[in-house]
Structures are given as C-alpha cells and as structure tokens.
Coordinates of C-alpha atoms in Angstrom, one line a residue:
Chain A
X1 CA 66.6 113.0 103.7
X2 CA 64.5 112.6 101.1
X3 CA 65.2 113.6 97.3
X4 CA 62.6 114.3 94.8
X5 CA 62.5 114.4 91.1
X6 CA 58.7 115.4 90.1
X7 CA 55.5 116.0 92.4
X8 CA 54.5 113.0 94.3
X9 CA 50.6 111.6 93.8
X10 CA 49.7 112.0 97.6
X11 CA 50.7 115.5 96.9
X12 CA 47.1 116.4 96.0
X13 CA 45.7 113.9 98.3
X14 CA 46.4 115.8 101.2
X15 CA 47.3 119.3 100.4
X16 CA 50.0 120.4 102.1
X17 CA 51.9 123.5 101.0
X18 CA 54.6 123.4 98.2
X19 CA 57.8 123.6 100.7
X20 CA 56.2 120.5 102.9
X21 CA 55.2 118.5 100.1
X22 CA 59.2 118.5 99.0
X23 CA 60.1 116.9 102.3
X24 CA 57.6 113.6 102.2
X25 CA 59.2 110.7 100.4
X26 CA 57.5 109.1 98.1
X27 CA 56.9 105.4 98.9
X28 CA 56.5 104.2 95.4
X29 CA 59.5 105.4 93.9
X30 CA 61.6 103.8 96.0
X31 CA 61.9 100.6 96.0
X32 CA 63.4 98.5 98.8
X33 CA 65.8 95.9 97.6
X34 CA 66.3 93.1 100.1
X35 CA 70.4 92.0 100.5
X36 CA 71.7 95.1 99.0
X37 CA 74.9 96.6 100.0
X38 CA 74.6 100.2 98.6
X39 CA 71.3 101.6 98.5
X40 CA 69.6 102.1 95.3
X41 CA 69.8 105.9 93.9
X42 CA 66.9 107.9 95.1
X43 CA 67.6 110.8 93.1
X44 CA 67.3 109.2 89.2
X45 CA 69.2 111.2 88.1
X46 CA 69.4 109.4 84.7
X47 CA 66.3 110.8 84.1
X48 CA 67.6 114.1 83.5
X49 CA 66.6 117.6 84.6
X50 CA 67.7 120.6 85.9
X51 CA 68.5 118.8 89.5
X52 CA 70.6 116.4 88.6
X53 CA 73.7 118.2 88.5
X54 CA 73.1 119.9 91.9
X55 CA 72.8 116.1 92.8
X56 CA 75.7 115.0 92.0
X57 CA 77.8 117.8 93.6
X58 CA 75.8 116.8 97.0
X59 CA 76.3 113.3 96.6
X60 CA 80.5 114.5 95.6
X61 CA 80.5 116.3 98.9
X62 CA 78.7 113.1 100.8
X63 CA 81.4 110.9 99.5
X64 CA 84.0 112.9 100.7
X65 CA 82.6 113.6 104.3
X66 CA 81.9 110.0 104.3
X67 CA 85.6 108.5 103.4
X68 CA 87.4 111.4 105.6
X69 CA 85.4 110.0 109.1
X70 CA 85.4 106.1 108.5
X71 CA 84.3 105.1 112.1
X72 CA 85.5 101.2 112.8
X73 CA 84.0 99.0 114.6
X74 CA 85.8 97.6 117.8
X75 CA 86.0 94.5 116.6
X76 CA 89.5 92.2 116.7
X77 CA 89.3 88.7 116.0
X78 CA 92.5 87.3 116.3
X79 CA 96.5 88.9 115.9
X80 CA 95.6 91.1 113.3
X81 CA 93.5 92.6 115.9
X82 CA 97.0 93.6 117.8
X83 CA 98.2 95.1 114.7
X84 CA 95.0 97.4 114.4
X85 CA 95.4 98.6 118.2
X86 CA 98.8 99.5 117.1
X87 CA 97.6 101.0 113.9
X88 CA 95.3 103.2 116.5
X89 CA 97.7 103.8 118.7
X90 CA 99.8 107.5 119.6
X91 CA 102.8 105.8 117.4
X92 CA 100.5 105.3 113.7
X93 CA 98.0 107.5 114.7
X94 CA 94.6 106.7 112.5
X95 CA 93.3 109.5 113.8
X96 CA 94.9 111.4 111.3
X97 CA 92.6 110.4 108.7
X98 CA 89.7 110.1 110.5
X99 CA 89.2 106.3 111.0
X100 CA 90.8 105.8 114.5
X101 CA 87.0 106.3 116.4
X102 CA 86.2 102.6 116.8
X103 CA 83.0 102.4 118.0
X104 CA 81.7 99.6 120.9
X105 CA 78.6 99.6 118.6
X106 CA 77.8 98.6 115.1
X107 CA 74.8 100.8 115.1
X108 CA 77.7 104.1 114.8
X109 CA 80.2 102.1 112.7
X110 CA 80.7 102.5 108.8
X111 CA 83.8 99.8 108.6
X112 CA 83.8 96.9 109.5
X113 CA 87.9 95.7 109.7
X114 CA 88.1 91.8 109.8
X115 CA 91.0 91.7 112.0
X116 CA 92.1 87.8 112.4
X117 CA 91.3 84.4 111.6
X118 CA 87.1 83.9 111.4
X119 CA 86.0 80.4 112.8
X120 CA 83.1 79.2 111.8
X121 CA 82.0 79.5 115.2
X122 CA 82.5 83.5 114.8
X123 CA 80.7 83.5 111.1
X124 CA 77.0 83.8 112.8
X125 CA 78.3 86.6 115.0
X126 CA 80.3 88.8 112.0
X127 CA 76.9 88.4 110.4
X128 CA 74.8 89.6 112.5
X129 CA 77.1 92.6 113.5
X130 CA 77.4 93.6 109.4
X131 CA 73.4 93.2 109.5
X132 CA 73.2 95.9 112.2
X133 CA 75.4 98.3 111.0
X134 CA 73.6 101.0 109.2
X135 CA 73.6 101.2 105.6
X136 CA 76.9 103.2 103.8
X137 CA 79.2 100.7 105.1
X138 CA 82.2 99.0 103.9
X139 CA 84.4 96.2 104.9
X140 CA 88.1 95.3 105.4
X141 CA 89.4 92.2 105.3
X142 CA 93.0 92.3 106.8
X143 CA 95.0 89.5 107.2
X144 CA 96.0 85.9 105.2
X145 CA 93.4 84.6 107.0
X146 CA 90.7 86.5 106.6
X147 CA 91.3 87.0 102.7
X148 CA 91.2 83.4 102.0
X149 CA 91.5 81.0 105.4
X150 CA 95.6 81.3 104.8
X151 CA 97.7 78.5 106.3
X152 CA 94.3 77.2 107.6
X153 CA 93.3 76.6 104.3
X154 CA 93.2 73.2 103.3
X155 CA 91.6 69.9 101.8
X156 CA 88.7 68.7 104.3
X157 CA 89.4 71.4 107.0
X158 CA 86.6 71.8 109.3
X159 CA 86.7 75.1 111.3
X160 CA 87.3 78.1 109.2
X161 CA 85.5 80.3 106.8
X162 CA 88.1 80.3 103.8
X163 CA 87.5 84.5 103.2
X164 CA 85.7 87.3 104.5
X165 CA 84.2 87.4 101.4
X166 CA 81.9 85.2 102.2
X167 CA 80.1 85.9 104.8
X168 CA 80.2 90.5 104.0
X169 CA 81.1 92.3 100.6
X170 CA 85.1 93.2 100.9
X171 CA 86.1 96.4 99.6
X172 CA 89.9 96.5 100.1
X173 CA 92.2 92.9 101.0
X174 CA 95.4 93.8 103.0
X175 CA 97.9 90.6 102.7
X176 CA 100.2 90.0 105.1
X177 CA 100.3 87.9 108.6
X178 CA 100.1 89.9 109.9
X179 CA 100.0 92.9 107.7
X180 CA 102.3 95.9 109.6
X181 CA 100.3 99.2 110.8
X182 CA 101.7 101.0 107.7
X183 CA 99.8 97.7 105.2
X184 CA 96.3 98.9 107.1
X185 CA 97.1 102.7 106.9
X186 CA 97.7 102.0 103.3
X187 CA 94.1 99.9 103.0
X188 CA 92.5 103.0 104.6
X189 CA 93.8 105.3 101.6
X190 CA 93.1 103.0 99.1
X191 CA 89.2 102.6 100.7
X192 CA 89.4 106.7 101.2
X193 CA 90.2 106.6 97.1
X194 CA 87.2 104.1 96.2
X195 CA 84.5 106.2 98.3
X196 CA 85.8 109.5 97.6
X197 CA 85.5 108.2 94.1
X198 CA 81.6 106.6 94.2
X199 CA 80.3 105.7 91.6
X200 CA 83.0 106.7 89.0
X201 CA 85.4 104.0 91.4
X202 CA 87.2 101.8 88.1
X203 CA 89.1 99.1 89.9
Chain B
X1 CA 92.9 66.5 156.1
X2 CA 92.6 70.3 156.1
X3 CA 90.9 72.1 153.3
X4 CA 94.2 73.4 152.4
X5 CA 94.4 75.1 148.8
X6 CA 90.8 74.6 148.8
X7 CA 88.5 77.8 147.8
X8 CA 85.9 78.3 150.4
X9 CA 83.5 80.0 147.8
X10 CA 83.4 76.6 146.6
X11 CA 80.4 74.4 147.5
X12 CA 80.3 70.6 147.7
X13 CA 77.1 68.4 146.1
X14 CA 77.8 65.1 147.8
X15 CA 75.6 62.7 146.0
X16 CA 76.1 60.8 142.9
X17 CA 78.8 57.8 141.5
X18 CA 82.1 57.9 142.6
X19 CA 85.0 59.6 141.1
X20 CA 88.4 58.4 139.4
X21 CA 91.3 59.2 141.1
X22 CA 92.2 62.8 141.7
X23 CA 95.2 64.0 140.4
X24 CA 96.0 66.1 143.5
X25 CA 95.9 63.6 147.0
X26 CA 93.4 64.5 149.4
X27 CA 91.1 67.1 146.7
X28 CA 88.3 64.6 146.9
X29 CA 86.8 62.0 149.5
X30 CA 85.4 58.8 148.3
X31 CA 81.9 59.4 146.7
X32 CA 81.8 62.6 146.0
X33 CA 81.2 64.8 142.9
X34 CA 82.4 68.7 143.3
X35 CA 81.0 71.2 141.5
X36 CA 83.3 74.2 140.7
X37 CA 82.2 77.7 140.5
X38 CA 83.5 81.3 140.9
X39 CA 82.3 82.8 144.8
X40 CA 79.6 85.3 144.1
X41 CA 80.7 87.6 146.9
X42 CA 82.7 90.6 146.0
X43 CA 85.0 92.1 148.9
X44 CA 83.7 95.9 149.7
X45 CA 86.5 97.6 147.8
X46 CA 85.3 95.9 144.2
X47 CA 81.8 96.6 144.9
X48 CA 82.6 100.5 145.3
X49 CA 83.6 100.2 142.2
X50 CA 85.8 103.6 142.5
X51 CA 89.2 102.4 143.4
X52 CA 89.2 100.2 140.4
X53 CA 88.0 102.9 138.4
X54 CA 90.6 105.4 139.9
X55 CA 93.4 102.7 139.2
X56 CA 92.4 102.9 135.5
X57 CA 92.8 106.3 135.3
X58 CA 96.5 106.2 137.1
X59 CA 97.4 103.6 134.2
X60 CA 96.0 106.3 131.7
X61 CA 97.2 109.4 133.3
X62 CA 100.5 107.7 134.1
X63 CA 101.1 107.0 130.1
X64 CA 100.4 110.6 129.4
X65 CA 102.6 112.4 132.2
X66 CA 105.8 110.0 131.9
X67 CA 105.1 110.5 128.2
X68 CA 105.2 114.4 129.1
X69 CA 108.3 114.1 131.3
X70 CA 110.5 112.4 128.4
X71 CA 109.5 115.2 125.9
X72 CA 110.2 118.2 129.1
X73 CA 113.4 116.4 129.2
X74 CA 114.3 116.4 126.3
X75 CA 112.9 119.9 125.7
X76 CA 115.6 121.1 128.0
X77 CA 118.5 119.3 126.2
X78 CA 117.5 121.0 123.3
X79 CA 117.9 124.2 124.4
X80 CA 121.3 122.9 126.2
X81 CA 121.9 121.5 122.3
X82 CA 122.0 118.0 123.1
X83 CA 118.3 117.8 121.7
X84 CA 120.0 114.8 118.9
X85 CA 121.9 112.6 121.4
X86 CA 118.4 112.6 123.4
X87 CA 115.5 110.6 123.9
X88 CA 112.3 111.8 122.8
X89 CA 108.5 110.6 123.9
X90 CA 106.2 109.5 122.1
X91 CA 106.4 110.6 118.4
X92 CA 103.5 110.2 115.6
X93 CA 105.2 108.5 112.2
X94 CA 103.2 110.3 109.5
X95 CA 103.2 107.3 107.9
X96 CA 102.4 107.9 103.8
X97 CA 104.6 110.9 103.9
X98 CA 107.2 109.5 106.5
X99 CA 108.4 105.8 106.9
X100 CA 109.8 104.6 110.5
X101 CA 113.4 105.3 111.2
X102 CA 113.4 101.8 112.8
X103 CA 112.0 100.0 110.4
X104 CA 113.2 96.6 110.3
X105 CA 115.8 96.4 107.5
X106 CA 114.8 92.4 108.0
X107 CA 111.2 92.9 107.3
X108 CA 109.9 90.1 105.3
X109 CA 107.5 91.3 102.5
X110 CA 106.9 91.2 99.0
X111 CA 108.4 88.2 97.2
X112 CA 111.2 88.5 94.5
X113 CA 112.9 86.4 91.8
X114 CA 116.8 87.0 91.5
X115 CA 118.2 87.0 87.9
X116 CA 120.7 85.7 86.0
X117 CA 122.5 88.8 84.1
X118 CA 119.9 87.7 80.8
X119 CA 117.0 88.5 82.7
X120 CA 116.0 85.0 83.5
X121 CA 114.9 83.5 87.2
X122 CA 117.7 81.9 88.6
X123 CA 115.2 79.3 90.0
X124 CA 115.8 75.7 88.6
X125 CA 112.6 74.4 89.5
X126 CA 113.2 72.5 92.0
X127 CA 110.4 72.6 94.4
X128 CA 112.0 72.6 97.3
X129 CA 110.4 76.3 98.8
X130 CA 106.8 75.0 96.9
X131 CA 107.6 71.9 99.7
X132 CA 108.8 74.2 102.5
X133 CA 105.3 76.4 102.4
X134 CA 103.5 75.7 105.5
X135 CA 100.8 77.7 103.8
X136 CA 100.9 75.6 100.4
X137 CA 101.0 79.4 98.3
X138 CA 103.7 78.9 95.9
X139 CA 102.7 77.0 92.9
X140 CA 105.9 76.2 89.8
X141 CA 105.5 74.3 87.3
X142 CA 108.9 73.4 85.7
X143 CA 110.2 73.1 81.7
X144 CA 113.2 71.8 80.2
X145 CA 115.7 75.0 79.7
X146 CA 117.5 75.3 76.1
X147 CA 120.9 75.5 77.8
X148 CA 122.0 72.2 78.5
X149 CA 124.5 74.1 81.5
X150 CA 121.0 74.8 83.4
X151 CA 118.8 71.6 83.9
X152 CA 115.5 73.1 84.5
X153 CA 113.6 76.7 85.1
X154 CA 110.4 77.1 86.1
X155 CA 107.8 77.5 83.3
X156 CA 105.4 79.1 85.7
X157 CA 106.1 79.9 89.2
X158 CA 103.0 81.9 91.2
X159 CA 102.9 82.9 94.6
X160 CA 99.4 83.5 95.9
X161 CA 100.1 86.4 98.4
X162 CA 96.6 85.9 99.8
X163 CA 97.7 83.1 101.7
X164 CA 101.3 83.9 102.4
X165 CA 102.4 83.8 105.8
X166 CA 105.5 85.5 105.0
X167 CA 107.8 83.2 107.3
X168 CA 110.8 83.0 105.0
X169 CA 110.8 79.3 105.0
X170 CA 111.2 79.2 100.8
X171 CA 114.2 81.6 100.9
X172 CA 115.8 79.5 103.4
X173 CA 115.1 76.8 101.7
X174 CA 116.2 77.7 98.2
X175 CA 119.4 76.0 96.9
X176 CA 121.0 78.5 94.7
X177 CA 119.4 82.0 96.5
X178 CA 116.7 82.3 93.8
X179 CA 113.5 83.9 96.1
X180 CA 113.8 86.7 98.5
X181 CA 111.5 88.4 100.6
X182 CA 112.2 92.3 100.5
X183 CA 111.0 94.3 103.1
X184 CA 108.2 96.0 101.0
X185 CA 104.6 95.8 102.7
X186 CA 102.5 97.6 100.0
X187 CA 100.1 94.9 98.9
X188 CA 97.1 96.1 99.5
X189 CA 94.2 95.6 96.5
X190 CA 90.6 95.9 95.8
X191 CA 90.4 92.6 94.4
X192 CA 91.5 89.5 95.6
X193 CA 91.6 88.2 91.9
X194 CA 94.8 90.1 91.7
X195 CA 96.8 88.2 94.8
X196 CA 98.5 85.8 92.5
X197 CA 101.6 87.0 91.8
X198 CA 103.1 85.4 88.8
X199 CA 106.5 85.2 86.8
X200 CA 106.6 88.7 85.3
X201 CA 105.3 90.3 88.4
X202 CA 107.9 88.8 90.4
X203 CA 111.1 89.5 88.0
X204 CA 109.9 93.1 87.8
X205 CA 112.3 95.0 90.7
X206 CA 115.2 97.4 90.4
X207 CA 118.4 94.7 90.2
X208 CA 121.2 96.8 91.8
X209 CA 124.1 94.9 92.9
X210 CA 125.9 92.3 90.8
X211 CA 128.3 90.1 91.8
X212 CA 129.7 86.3 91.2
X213 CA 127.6 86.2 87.8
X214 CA 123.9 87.3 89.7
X215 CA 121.6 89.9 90.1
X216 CA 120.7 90.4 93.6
X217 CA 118.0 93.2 95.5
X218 CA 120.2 95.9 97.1
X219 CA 118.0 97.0 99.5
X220 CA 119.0 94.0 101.8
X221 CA 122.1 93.1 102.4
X222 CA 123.2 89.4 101.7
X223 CA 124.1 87.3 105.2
X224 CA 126.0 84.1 104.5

C-alpha cells in the first residue's frame, strides 16, 4: 500500500487519471535502508498537512491489528521449546491472545520466539530464518540461555552465542530456565503493550 | 556363523585394510570394512501412506473424545451435585486474570534478601552461594559492618537474573537463611540492561512473619 503526501513527478509523465496516480508509489521518496528492522515512515508525516492525522489513526489501528494476531514461528531450539508447546497447548491456551498460530514458515511469521540454547552451529540458520521473515517482525528471546549464553557462559567457551541479541534485534527477554508458560504469556502482553504502543513505546 | 542380529538391508563392501577387533564376536570377518546404511525399501503398508496417516488422527481424535468423556462425566455428577468432588477435563487457566490452582507452592523464582528487624540483609558476606552458582550470576562484594556482634555484610550483592538457572543451590547453601527464592515468575523486561538485580531491588518484598529475631517471606513456608 502505498501512502502519498504531494503529487509524484511521473505523475505528468504519463498521465493517468487523478484516483490512479494516488496508487503508484513514488520511488524516490522512499528510500530503502539496507539492515533495518522497522521500515522507515512512508507517510512524513512530520511534514505536516491535512493527512497526517488520518495517518496516524491508520497506522493506531495497524498497530493494534498487528499485536492482537502475533503469528510465531515454529521454531524450538532447545527445553524452552517444551515450555512454549505447553504455553500453546489446551491447558495456557495462546490462542487467546492471538499468538498461538505458529507457522512452519517464516515467510507468514511476525515473532520470532528463541526458545533454547543457540549453538553457534544454529546462529547461520536463526539468521537466515529472521532474514526471511517479512518485515513488521519482532523477536523473543526466552530463556537464560538465549538472553545471555546462561550457565554456558564462560571464559574461553567455544560453542555458544552468549545472547540472542546478537545475531536478531530482541524486543522482550523472559528470564528463567526455563521460564514457566505463565513467564512467556506475560512476554506476549508486555510485546502486545510495546506494538500496540509504536512509536510512542517509552521503555 | 549365521547372520544372526544382522540387518539384511545392510550391504557389505569387502575390500580395503582390516578392522580392529569388533566389540560384538562374529559381526565382522577378517578383512572386511561394512558400510552401515538404512534399507531403502518400505513394506507396502508405509508406502500407502494412509494407515499411518489414519493412526495420527486416532492419537488426535482420541485426545479430544476421552477429553469429551471426562467433561460428560462429570457433566452428570453435576447435575447428581457431586460436580466438586469430580474430575474435570481439560480446563483453560486464563492465566493474567487466573493463576493455576496447582501451582507449585515450591516454585523457585525471583530471588529475595531476608532481613534483620532494622531492615538490613541478614547476609554476612560470606560467599558461600556466590561459590555454589553453577551459573557464576551472583556477584557480593563484602564491607566491615559497624556492629562488632555481626562480622561482615555485603556492601553490594547483585544477582544477574539473565543468567540464573534458578536451581536453589545458594539458598541451600546459605549459612544463616539469608537468600530465598519465592515462587514469583514475573521477570519479564524490555531490556536486558535491567536483569541485574541489586541490593535494594532485592530487600524490597512484603516481610510478613517474624520469628527468632528475623524477617522471613510468608508466602513459603519454612522446612527445617
């Protein structure tokens, strides 16, 4: 979908009527930033105007649609992943808020929930799964382990990545090892709060 | 020597150096190197595919209609007015709202510092749960206290909850009961800045029973 501020230059180039010429997005005024994690703002809306209001009511209702049907990715890595079943399961049902449709495919996911211990033997394959996940996404790290390595942390160890955090942007870090059904629930919420929040999100 | 335990999907390349001794008698001749690999030939009922597609679906369906039968059951008991005394299926905990009638009263979660009645730790600094932490997370560093009764307290004393296994190793191994784990679970943050709990943090919890001259949690009680 494309949003537009003023008439575009090819607007004249080729003519088309006023309603069509709306719908073409203009090339220059977007700029794609290589290794960003949110999009830039099409809409500019610092620039003022009469739209930018309407704008930010769209993007208000966006946010929410977008925290109320988190779709994870199916995606365990070690025990934490047991815990996250669980979290899915009949018992803590994560349907109820909307995140308990994990997808086989990162192509339909918005979370990513690191769920266990990453090796570094795993860090090429997390990557490329965050890489193809399309582009309002977020990620959870849940688990000791996947905050910062955990017990597996120490001097002149060989096989871990010490953090999620470095291989995809973390939004919300559930402690625990690992962290009880209720724990991830509660990281849900707190993730629901920061998207439903966008922009304004304090920490 | 009969092929005995021997897989007949596996294939024998009989060339190359000789092998060390097997560990099971009579596995390999003399001169021989095996190869190992799974038979590629699937019996007729895997390649149609349906029966084990149909046994799925039993495991499924049988989840949902036992799961059905306990709640019929009890449905009758209810109206008979034994619906308390009996067992219920599957039930949803909605969990923000609701917390888990089973809940572990043992759950080990958020750390705590017990008090002296002045509001001080009743730690003395001496290391020993810093020494017990397989996970290296709690970090003290100890000072001289004014009261020459108590030999030391702990100047700083941090637990970095980001790396916490939450075994329980430092409350077993604390000396005069000074660090519990309660059973609290909410520690979830934005930032992981925030994970190291200090001092302050740790003193801050509602002290509700007092006895022998302590402060101690009330939401767990003490086994001796």
């Amino acid at each position: 979908m494309a949003i537009e501020d003023g008439p575009t230059t090819n607007e004249e180039d080729s003519g088309p009527a006023p309603g069509e010429a709306a719908s073409q997005p203009n090339q220059d005024a977007l700029p794609i930033v290589q290794g960003e994690h949110v999009a830039p703002d099409p809409s500019g809306r610092s620039a003022g105007g009469s739209g930018g209001f309407q704008l930010a009511v769209l993007d208000d209702l966006l946010n929410q649609a977008r925290a109320r049907s988190l779709w994870p990715l199916t995606f365990g890595l070690a025990c934490c992943a047991i815990e996250m079943m669980a979290a899915g399961a009949s018992r803590f049902d994560l349907d109820r808020f909307g995140a308990g449709v994990f997808r086989p495919s990162p192509r339909q996911a918005d979370v990513m929930i690191l769920a266990g211990t990453i090796s570094r033997k795993m860090a090429p394959t997390i990557q490329a799964l965050w890489d193809q996940m399309p582009a309002p996404k977020w990620g959870i790290a849940m688990g000791g382990c996947t905050i910062s390595g955990g017990p597996f942390k120490y001097p002149a160890q060989y096989a871990i990545v010490e953090g999620g955090d470095e291989l995809i942007p973390i939004d919300v870090y559930i402690p625990g090892c690992p962290p009880r059904p209720e724990a991830l629930i509660q990281g849900i919420l707190l993730l629901e709060e920061k998207i439903k929040a966008g922009r304004k999100f304090d920490q | 020597m009969t092929d005995f335990g021997r897989n007949p999907g596996f294939r024998n390349l009989v060339d190359g150096p000789v092998l060390p001794e097997s560990a099971y008698p009579g596995e390999f001749t003399e001169g021989e190197i095996v190869t190992y690999y799974n038979p590629e030939k699937m019996t007729w009922v895997e390649r149609m595919y349906i029966p084990y597609v149909l046994s799925g679906l039993a495991i499924t369906a049988g989840r949902f209609f036992s799961n059905m039968a306990q709640w019929a059951v009890w449905f009758f008991a209810w109206i008979r007015g034994k619906g308390a005394e009996t067992k219920r299926g599957t039930v949803t905990i909605y969990y923000p709202e609701e917390q888990r009638p089973d809940f572990s009263p043992v759950n080990r979660g958020k750390h705590i510092l017990t008090q002296r009645p002045s509001g001080d730790p009743q730690c003395v600094a001496c290391y020993m749960c810093a020494t017990a932490c397989p996970a290296f997370c709690i970090h003290i560093v100890a000072g001289e206290h004014p009261d020459p009764q108590i030999e030391k307290y702990p100047v700083r004393f941090d637990i970095e909850i980001d790396k916490c296994i939450f075994c329980g190793y430092c409350e077993e191994a604390c000396p005069v009961d000074a660090i519990r784990l309660t059973t609290d679970v909410h520690l979830v943050d934005y930032k992981r800045q925030r994970m190291v709990y200090d001092k302050d943090f740790l003193l801050t919890w509602k002290p509700t029973v007092v006895e022998d001259e302590h402060i101690y949690p009330g939401d767990r009680p003490r086994e001796d």
